[in-house]
CSV table of C-alpha atoms in Angstrom, one decimal:
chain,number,residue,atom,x,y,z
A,248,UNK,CA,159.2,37.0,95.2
A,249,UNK,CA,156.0,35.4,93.3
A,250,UNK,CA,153.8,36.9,91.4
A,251,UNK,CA,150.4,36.7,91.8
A,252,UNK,CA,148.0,35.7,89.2
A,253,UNK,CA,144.4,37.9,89.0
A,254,UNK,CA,141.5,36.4,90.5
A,255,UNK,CA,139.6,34.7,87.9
A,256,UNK,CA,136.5,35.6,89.1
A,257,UNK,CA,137.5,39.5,87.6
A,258,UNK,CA,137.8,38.0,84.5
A,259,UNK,CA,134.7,36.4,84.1
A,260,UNK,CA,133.0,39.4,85.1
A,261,UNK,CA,134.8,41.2,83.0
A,262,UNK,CA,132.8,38.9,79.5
A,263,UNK,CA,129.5,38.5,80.9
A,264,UNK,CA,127.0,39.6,77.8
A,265,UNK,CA,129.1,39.6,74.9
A,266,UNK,CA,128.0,35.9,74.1
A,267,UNK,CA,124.5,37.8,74.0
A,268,UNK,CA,125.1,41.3,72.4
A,269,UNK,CA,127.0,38.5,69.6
A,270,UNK,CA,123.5,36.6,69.5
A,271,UNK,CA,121.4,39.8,68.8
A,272,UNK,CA,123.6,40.7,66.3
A,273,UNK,CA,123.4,38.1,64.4
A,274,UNK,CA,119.8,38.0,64.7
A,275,UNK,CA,119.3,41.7,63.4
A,276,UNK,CA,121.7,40.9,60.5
A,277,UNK,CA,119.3,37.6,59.1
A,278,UNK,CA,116.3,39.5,60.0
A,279,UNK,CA,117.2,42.5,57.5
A,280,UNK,CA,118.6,39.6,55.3
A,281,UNK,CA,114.8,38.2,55.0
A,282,UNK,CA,113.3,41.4,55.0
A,283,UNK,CA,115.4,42.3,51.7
A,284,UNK,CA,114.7,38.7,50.3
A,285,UNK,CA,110.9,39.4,50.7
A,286,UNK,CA,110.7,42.7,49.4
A,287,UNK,CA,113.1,41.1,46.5
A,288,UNK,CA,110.4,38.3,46.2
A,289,UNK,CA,107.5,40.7,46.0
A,290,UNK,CA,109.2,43.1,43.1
A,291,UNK,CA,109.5,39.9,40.9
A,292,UNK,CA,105.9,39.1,41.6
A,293,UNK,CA,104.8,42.4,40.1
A,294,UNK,CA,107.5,42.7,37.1
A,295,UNK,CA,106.3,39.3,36.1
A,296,UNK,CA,103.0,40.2,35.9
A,297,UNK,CA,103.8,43.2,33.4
A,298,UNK,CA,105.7,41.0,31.5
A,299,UNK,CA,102.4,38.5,31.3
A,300,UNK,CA,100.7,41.7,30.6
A,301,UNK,CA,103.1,42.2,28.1
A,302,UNK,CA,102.9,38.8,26.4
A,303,UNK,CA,98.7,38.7,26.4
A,304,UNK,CA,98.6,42.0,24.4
A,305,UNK,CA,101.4,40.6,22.0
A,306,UNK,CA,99.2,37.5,21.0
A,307,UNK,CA,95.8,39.6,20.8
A,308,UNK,CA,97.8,42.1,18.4
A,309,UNK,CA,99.1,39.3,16.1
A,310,UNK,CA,95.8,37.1,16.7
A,311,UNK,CA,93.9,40.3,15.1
A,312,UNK,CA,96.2,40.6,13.0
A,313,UNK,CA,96.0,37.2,11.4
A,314,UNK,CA,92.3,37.7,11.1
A,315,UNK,CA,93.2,40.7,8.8
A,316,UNK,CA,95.3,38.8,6.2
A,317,UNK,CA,92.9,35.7,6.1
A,318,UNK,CA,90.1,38.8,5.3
A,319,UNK,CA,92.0,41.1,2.9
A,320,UNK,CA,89.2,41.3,0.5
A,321,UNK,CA,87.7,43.7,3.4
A,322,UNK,CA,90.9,45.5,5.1
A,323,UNK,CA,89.8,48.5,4.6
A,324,UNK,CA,86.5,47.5,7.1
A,325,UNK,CA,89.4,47.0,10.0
A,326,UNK,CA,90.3,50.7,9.3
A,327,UNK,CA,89.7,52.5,12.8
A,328,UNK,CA,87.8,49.4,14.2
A,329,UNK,CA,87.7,49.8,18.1
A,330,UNK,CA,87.0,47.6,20.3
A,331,UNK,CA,85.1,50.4,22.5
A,332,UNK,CA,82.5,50.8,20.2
A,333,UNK,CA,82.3,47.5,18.3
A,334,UNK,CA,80.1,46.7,15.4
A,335,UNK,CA,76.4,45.9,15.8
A,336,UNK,CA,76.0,43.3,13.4
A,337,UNK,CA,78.0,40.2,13.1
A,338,UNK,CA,77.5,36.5,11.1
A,339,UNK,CA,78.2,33.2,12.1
A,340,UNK,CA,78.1,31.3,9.0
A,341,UNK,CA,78.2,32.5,5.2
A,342,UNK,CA,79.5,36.2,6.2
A,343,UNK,CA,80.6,38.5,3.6
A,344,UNK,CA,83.9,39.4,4.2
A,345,UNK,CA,82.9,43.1,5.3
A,346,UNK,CA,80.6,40.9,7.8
A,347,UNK,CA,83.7,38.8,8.7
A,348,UNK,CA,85.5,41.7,9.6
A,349,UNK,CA,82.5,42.8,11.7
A,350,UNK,CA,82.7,39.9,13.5
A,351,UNK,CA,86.4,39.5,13.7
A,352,UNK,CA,86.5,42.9,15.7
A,353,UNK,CA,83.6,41.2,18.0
A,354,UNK,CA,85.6,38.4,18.5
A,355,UNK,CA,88.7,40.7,19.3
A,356,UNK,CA,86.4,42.4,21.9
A,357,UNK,CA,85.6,39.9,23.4
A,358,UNK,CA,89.2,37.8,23.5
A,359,UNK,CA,90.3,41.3,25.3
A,360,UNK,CA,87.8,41.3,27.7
A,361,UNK,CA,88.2,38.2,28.6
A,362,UNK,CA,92.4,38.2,28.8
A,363,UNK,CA,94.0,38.8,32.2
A,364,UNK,CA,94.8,42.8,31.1
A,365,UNK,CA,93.0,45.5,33.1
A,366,UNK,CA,91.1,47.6,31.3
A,367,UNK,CA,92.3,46.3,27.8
A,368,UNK,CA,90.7,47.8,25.1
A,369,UNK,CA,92.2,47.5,21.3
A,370,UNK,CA,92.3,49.4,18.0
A,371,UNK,CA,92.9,48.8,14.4
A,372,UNK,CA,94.6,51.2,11.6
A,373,UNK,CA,95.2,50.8,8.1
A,374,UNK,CA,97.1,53.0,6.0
A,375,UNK,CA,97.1,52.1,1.9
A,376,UNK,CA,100.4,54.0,0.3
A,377,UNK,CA,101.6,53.6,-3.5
A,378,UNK,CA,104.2,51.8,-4.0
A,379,UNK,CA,106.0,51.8,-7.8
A,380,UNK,CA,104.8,53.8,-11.1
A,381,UNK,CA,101.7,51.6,-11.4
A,382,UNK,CA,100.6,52.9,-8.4
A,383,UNK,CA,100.2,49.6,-6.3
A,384,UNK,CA,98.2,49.8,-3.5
A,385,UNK,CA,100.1,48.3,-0.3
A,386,UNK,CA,98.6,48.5,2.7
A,387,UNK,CA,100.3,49.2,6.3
A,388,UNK,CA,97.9,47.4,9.1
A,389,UNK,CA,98.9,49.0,12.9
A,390,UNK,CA,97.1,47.0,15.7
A,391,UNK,CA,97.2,48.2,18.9
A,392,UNK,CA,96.2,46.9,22.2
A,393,UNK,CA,96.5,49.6,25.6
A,394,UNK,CA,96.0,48.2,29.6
A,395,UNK,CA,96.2,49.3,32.3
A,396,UNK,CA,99.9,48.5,34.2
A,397,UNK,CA,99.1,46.9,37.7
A,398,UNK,CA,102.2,47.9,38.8
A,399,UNK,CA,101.3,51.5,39.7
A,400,UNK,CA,98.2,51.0,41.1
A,401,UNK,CA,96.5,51.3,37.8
A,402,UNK,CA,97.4,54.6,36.8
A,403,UNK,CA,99.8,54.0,34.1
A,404,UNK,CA,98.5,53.1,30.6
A,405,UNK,CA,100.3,50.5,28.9
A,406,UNK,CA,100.1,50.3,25.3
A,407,UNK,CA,101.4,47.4,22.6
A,408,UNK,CA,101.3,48.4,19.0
A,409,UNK,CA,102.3,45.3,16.3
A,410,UNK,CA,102.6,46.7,12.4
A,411,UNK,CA,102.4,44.8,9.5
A,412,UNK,CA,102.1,44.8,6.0
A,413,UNK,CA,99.9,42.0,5.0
């Protein structure tokens, strides 16, 4: 007796589409691939612009701050300066330091404004404490410079706060 081998034709009929169903597979699998690499693209995008955000109010915190020790003859002037409702007048040339320090929290304003933060507005503090049985005066300078985080839409105030004692 022989055996008979199936027809191949059965066979073949039997695999049509898998090449296919395999194709579309693979094609949903890179597409949600891409899709997660964008969305992982667009997260960095925004994080890195908080931590620019970040950065900008560090250097206008330490650039006021500098302005304070090279005017210490005035610090107490800086005490509750705001750059929301800055000083009227100013100097350009031959300022007194109280002037100076006008001028410095004009400048401030205007560095703020002019940075990338939303909304940045800036504020000064200084605090004189005793410090020995003499009673020397030390003073404790806290700048502080609040935005407005992009990240949120807006909504969320950001806020950097640099303390020295100059």
């Amino acid at each position: 007796m022989t055996r008979r081998n199936p027809p191949k034709i059965a066979t073949a009929h039997r695999q049509c589409g898998v090449g296919l169903i395999e194709a579309l597979v693979a094609v949903l699998l890179l597409g949600v691939s891409l899709l997660g690499l964008g969305l992982l693209q667009v997260q960095t995008l925004q994080h890195q612009r908080v931590s620019y955000s970040n950065t900008v109010a560090q250097l206008l915190s330490l650039d006021m701050a500098e302005r304070i020790r090279a005017n210490l003859e005035a610090i107490a002037q800086y005490d509750g300066a705001d750059t929301q409702d800055p000083p009227d007048n100013g100097c350009s040339s031959d300022c007194t330091p109280a002037q100076l320090a006008n001028q410095d929290v004009i400048d401030w304003r205007t560095a703020i404004q002019g940075s990338t933060l939303t909304s940045g507005v800036g504020n000064v503090t200084v605090d004189e404490r005793l410090v020995g049985g003499a009673g020397i005066g030390v003073h404790d300078v806290s700048v502080q410079v609040q935005w407005s985080d992009t990240l949120n839409g807006g909504m969320d105030i950001q806020a950097y706060r640099f303390e020295v004692e100059p």
